[in-house]
Coordinates of C-alpha atoms in Angstrom, one line a residue:
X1 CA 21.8 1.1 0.9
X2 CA 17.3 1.7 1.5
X3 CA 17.1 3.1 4.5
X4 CA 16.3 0.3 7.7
X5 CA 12.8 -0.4 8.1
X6 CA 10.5 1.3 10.4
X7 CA 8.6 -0.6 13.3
X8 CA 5.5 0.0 13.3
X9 CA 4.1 0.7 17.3
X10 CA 0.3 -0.4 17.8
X11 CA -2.2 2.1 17.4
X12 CA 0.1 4.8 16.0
X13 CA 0.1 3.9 12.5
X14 CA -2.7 2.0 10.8
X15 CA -3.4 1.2 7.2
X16 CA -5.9 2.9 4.5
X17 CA -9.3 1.7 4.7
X18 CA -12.3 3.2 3.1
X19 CA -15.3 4.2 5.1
X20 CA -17.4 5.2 2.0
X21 CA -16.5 3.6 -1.0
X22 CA -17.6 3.6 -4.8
X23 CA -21.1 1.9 -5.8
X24 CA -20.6 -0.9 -7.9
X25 CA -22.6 0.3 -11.0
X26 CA -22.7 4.6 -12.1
X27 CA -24.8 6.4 -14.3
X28 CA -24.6 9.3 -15.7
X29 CA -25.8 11.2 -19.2
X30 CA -23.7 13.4 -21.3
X31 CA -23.8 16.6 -21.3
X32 CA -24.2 16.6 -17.7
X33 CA -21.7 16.8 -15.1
X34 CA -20.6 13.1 -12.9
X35 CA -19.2 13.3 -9.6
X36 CA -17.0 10.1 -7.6
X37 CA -16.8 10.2 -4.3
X38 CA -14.8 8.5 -1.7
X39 CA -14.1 8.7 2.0
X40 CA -11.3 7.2 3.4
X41 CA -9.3 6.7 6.7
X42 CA -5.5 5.5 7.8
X43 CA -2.7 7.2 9.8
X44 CA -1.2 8.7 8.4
X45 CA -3.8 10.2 5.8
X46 CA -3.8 8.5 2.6
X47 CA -3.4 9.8 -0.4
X48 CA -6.3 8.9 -3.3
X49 CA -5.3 8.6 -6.9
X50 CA -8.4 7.6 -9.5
X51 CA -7.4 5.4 -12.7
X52 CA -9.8 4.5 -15.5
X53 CA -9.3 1.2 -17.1
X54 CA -5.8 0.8 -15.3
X55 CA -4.6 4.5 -16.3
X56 CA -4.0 7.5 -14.2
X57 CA -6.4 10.1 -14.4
X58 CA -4.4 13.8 -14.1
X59 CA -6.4 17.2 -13.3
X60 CA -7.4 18.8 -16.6
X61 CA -10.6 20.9 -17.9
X62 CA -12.3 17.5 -18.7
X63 CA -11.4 15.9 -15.0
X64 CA -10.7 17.3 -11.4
X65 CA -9.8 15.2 -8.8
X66 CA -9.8 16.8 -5.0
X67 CA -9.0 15.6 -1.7
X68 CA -10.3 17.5 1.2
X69 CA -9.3 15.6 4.4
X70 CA -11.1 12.1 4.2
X71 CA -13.8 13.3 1.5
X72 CA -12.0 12.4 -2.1
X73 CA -14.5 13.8 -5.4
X74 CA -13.4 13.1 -8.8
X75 CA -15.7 15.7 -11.2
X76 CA -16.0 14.9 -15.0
X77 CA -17.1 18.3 -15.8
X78 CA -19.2 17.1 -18.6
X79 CA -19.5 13.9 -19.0
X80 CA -19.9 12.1 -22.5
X81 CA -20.6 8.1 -23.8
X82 CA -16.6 7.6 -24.2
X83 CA -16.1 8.6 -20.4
X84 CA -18.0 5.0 -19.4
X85 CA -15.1 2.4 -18.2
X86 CA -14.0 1.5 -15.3
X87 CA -13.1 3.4 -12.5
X88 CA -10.4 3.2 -9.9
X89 CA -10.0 5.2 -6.0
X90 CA -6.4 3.7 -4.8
X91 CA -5.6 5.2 -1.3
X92 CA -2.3 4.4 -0.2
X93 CA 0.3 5.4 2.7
X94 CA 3.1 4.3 4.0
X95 CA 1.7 1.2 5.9
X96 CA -0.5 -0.6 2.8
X97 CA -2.6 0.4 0.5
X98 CA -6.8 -0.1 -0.9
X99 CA -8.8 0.5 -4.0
X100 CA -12.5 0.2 -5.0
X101 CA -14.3 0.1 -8.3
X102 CA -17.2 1.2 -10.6
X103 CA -18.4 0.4 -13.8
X104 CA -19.9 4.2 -15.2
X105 CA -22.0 4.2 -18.2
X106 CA -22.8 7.6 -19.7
X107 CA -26.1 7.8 -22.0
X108 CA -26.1 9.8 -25.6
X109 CA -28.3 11.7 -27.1
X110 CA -29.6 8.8 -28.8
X111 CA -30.2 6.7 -25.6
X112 CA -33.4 5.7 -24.2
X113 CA -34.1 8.1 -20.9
X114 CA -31.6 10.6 -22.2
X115 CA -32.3 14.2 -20.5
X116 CA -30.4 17.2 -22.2
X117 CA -28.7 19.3 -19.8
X118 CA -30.0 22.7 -18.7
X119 CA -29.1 25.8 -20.8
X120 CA -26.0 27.2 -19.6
X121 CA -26.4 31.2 -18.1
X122 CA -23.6 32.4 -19.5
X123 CA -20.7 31.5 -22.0
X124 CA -18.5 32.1 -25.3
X125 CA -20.7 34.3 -27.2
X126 CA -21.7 33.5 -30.7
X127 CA -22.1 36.2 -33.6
X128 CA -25.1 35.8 -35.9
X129 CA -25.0 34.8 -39.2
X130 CA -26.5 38.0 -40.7
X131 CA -25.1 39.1 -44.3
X132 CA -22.6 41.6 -44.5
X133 CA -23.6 45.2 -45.8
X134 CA -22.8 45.4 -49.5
X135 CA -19.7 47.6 -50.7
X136 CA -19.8 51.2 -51.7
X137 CA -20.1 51.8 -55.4
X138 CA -17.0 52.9 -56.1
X139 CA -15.3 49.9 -54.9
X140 CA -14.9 47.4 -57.4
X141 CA -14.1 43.6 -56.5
X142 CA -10.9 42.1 -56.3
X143 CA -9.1 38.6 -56.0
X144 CA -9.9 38.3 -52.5
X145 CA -7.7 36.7 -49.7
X146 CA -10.0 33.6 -49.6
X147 CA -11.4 33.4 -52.4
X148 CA -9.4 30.5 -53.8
X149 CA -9.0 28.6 -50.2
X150 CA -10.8 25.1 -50.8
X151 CA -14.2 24.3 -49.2
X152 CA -14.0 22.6 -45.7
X153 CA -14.3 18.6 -46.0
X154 CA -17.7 17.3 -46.4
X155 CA -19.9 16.1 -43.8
X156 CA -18.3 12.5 -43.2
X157 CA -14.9 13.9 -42.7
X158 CA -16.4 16.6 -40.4
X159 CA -17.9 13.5 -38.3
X160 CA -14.3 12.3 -38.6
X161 CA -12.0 12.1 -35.1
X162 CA -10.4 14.7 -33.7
X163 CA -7.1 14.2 -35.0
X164 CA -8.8 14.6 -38.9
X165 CA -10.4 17.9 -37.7
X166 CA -7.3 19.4 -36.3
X167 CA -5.5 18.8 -39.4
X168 CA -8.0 20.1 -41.7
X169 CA -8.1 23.3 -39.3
X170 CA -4.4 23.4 -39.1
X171 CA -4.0 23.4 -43.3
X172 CA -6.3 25.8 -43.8
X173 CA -5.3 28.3 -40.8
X174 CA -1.7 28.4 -42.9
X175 CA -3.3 28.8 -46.4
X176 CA -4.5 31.8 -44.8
X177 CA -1.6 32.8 -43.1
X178 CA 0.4 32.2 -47.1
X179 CA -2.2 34.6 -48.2
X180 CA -1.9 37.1 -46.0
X181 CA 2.1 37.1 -46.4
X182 CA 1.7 36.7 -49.7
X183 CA -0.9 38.4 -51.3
X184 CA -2.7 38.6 -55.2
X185 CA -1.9 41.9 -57.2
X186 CA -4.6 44.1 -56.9
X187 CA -6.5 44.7 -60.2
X188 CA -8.5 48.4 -59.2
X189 CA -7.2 50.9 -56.6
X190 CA -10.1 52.1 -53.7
X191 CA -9.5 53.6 -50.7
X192 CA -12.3 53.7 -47.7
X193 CA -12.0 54.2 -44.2
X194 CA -13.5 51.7 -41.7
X195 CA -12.8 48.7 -39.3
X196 CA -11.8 45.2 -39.9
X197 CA -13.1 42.2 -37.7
X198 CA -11.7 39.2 -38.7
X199 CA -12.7 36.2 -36.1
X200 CA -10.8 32.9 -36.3
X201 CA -13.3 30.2 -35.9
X202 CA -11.5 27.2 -33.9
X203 CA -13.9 24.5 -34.6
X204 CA -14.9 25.3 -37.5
X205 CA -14.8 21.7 -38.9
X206 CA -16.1 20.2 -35.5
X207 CA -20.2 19.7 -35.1
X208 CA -21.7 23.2 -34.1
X209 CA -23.4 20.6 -30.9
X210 CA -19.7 20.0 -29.7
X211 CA -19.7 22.4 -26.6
X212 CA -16.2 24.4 -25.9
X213 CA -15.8 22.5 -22.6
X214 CA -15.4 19.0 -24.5
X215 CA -12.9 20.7 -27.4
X216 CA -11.1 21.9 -24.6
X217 CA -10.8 18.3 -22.7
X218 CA -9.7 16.8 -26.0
X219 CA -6.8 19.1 -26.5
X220 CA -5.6 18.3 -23.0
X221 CA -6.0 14.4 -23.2
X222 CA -4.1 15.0 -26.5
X223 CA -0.7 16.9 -24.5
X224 CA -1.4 14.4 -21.6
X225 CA -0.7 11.7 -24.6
X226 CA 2.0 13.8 -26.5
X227 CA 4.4 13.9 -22.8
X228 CA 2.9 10.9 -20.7
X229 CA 1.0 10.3 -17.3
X230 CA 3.7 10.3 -14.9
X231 CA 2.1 7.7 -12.0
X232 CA 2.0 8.7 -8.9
X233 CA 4.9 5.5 -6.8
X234 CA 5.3 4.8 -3.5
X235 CA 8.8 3.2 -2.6
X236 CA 8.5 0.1 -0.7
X237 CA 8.8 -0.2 3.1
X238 CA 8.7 -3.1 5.3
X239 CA 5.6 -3.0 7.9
X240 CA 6.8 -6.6 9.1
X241 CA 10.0 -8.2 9.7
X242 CA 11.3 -10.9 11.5
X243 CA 13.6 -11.7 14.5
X244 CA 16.8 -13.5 14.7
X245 CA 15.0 -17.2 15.1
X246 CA 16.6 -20.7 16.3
X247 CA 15.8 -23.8 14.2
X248 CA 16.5 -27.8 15.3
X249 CA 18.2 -29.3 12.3
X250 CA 15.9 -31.6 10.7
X251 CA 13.0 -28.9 11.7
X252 CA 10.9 -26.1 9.5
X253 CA 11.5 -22.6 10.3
X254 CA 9.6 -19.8 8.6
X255 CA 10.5 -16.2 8.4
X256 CA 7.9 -13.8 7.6
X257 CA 7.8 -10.1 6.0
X258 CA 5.1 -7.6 5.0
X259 CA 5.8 -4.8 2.6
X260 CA 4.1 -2.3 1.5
X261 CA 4.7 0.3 -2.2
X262 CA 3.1 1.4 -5.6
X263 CA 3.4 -0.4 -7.9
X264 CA 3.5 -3.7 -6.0
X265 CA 7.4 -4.5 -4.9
X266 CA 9.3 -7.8 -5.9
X267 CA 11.2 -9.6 -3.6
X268 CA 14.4 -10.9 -3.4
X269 CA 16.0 -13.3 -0.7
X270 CA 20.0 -13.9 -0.1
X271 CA 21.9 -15.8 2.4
X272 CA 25.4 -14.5 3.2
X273 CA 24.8 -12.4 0.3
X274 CA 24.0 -14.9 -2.6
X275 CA 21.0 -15.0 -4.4
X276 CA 18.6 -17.9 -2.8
X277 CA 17.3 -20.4 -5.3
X278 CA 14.2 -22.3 -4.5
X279 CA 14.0 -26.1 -4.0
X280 CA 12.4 -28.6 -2.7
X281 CA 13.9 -27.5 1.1
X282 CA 13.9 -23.8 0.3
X283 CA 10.2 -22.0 -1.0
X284 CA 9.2 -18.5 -1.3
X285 CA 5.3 -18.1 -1.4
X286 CA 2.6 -15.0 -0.4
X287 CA -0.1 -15.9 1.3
X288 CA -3.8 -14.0 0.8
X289 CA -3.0 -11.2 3.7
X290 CA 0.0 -10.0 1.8
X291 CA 2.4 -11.7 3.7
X292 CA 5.9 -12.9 2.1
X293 CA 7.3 -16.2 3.2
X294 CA 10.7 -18.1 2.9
X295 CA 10.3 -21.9 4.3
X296 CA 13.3 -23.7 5.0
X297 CA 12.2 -27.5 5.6
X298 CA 15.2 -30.5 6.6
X299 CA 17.2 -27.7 8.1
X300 CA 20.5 -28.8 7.7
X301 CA 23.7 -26.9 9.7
X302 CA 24.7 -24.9 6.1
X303 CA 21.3 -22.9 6.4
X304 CA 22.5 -21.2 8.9
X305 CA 23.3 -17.6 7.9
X306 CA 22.4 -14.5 7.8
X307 CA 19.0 -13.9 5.5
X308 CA 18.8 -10.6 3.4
X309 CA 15.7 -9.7 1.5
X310 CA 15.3 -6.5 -0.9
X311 CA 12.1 -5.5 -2.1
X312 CA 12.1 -3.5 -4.9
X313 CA 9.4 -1.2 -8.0
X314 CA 10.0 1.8 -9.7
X315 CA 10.0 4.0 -6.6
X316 CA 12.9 2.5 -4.8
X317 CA 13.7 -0.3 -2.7
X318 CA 14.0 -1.2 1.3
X319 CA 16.0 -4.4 2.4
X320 CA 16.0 -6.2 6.1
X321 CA 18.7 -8.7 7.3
X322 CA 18.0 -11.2 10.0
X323 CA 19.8 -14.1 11.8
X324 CA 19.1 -17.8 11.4
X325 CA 21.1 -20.4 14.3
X326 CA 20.5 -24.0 13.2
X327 CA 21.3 -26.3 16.5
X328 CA 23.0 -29.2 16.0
X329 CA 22.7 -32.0 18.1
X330 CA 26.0 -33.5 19.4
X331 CA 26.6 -36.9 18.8
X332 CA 25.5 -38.9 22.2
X333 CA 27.9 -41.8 23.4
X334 CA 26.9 -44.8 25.6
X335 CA 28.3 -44.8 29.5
X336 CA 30.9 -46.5 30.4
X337 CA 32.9 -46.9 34.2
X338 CA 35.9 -45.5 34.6
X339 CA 35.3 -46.9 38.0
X340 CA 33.0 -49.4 39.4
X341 CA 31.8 -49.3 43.6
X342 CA 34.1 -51.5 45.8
X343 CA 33.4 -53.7 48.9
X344 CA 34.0 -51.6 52.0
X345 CA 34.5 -52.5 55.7
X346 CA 34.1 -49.9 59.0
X347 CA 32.9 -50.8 62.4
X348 CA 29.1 -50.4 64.0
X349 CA 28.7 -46.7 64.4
X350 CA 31.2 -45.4 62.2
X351 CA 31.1 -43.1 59.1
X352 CA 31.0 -45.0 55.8
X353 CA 31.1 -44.0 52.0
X354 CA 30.8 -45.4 48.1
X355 CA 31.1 -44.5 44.8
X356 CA 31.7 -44.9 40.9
X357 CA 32.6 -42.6 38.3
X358 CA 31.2 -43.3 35.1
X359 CA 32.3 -41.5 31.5
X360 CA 29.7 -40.7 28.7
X361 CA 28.0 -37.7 26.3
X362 CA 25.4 -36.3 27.4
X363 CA 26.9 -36.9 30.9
X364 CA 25.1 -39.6 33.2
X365 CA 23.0 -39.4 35.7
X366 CA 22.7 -42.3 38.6
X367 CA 19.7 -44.8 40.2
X368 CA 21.0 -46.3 43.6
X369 CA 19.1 -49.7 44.5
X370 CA 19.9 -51.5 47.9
X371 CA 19.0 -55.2 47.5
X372 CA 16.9 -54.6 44.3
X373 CA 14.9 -51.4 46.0
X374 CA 15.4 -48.2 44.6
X375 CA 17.0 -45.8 47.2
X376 CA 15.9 -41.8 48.0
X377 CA 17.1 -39.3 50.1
X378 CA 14.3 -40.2 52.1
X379 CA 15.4 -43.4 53.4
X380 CA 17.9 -42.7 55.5
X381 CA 21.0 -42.2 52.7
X382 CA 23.1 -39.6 51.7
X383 CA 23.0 -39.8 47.9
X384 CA 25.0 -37.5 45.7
X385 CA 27.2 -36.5 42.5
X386 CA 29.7 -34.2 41.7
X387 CA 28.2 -33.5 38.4
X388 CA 31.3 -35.0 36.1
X389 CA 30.4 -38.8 36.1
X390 CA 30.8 -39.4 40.0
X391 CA 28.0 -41.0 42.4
X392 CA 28.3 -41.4 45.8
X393 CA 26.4 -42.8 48.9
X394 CA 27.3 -42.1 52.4
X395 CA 25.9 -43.7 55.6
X396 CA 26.5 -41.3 58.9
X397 CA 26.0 -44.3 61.3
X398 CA 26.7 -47.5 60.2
X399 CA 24.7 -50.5 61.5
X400 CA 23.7 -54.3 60.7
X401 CA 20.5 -53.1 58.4
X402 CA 23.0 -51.2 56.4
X403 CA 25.2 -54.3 55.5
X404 CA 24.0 -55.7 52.1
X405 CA 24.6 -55.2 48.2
X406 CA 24.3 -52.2 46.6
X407 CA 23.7 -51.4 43.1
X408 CA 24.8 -48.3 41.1
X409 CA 23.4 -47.9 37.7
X410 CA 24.2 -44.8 35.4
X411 CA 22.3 -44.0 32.7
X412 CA 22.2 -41.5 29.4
X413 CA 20.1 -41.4 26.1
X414 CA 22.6 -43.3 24.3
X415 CA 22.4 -46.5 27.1
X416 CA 23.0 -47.5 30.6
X417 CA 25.7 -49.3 32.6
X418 CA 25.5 -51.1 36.2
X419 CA 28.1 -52.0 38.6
X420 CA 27.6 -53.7 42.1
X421 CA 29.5 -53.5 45.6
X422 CA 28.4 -54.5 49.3
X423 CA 29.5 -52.7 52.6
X424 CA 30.5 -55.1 55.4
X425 CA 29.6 -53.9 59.1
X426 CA 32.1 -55.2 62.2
X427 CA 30.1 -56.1 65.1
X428 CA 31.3 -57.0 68.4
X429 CA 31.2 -60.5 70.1
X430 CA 29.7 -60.6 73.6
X431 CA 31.5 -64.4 75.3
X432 CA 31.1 -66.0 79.1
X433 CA 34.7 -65.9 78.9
X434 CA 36.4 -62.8 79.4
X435 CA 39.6 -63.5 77.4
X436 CA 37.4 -64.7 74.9
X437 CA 35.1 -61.1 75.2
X438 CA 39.1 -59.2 74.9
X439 CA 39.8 -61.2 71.8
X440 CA 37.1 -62.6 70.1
X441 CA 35.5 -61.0 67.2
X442 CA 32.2 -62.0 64.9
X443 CA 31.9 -60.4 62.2
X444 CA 27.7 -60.0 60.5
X445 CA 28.1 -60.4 56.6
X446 CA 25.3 -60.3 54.1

């Protein structure tokens, strides 16, 4: 299991950006040496590794890369026409990664403008080709060591690469070696007493203009070929991940990522850990800043999950996990009564109360209207619900303005219902006749 990723906090950590980077086009002449420079920034400091056409350059005689805080040189000690390419300064650190480029053409001998380099103070001395001092008279010739070694290759081979010159030099360094083990009879007997130089001559079949510097470079690009460049990876980590998310079904929902490694990481996305296959609903795409991308469109209620993605190269991998909740609507029913207002009777001045209870999903709310008016707090009533269905309205005082019809209609998304019921105030008679006043009642109905 990668380790989790880390979250970045602002301002501590910021990605590699260069603050001096590599001119577009570079000259140079061979014999002479060329030096790349970059300057670069980030937290934490990033590291700067050069390529030339795509392949990592390694520190050798030929080439010395350096990093010395944000100022990054690469030196080709000399330079020479098969240097020219393209060039490449890749910083990266654990939060992203930049490169710039340069097209570097190096001038022969044979160029237009070419300028031979300086003599060089010092170096590999070089013995002059004065003859030898002739042999005593009493020594007479013998079959010599080398004397039946061929002649080096002509000219054209001698022009030949590298490899064609190290094998000529390599066959005849063991015919001398044979020689030496096994030697000719001698034909005359001489003794003398002196000292015997003999120098080994290392580029003997390479042109006498070939400095020591650039044999030296080939023999190193040649082991650097012989065991491999071993690139320089950075394991992927995830800069940006997201947060558990809600999603409508029927909606989009997008969850973003940004990761960062050398080489570039693949990703993969699971839910509930199965590999996710895109469609037409599900898409993985990367946008221009980097940023990684699953859509989910027509969310449906099996999309909910939890989401894993891995990233992987070379170098490693790094994974994140995060929560999707799909919510489902529920299913919305119509009102209907369970039961409807009833006609109710009290006296002048007394206390009087009605209601309904109405059934339905989402549960309903209620409009009062008295007469066809809609009704408020606000005018005098005492309007109410006990939050399951039930509606009430209450009169403290009853008088003859408050007997009429009253209307209760509850309503929800999925419809409305409306049920009707009148309150009936008792009023008091005044007669001439006093029996009458005892017993008589009228009675105001509207």
């Amino acid at each position: 299991m990668a380790e989790q990723p880390r979250k970045t906090k602002p301002g501590k950590f910021t990605p590699p950006t260069f603050s001096k980077i590599l001119e577009s086009e570079i000259s140079g002449m061979e014999g002479h040496p060329l030096v790349l420079e970059v300057n670069v920034k980030g937290t934490p400091l990033p590291q700067v590794q050069w390529f030339r056409e795509g392949a990592p350059i390694q520190n050798n005689p030929a080439f010395t890369a350096d990093q010395t805080g944000e100022v990054c040189t690469l030196v080709i000690a000399e330079a020479y026409p098969e240097d020219s390419g393209n060039y490449t300064a890749t910083a990266a650190n654990f939060y992203g990664s930049q490169s710039c480029q340069a097209n570097v053409t190096v001038k022969g001998k044979d160029d237009p403008g070419y300028i031979p380099p300086p003599p060089a103070s010092n170096g590999p001395a070089v013995l002059p080709d004065t003859p030898l001092p002739p042999p005593p008279a009493n020594v007479q010739p013998t079959s010599g060591l080398l004397d039946d070694l061929p002649p080096p290759p002509p000219e054209e081979e001698r022009k030949g690469p590298d490899a064609a010159v190290r094998m000529q030099q390599t066959r005849v360094t063991d015919e001398y070696h044979d020689r030496l083990r096994n030697p000719p009879p001698v034909q005359q007997e001489a003794s003398a007493t002196g000292t015997l130089k003999v120098q080994e001559k290392k580029a003997a079949y390479v042109k006498q203009s070939t400095p020591v510097a650039r044999a030296a470079r080939t023999q190193a690009r040649d082991r650097e070929d012989l065991r491999g460049v071993a690139e320089k990876n950075y394991r992927p980590n995830f800069v940006q991940v997201p947060e558990e998310t809600n999603a409508k079904e029927g909606g989009l929902v997008r969850l973003d990522c940004k990761v960062t490694g050398l080489p570039s990481p693949d990703l993969v996305w699971y839910r509930e850990g199965s590999p996710l296959r895109q469609d037409s609903n599900h898409r993985m795409i990367v946008r221009e800043n980097g940023v990684h991308s699953l859509l989910i469109s027509q969310c449906k209620a099996s999309d909910a999950g939890d989401y894993t993605c891995v990233s992987t190269n070379k170098a490693g991998q790094a994974e994140f996990t995060v929560t999707l909740n799909i919510l489902v609507e529920a299913q919305s029913v119509a009102p209907t009564w369970v039961q409807k207002l009833k006609n109710t009777t009290v006296k002048e001045g007394e206390h009087v109360r009605i209601f309904c209870t109405a059934a339905g999903d989402p549960v309903p709310y209620a409009i009062w209207k008295k007469d066809g008016i809609g009704l408020t707090e606000k005018s005098g009533y005492r309007l109410g619900t006990d939050g399951q269905g039930t509606f009430f309205l209450e009169v403290d005082h009853a008088s003859k303005a408050d007997a009429t019809w009253y209307t209760c209609s509850a309503h929800n998304q999925a419809g409305s219902i409306m049920c009707t019921g009148k309150i009936v105030v008792q009023i008091p008679h005044v007669s001439q006749k006093k029996s009458e006043q005892k017993s008589g009642k009228q009675f105001y109905m509207f």
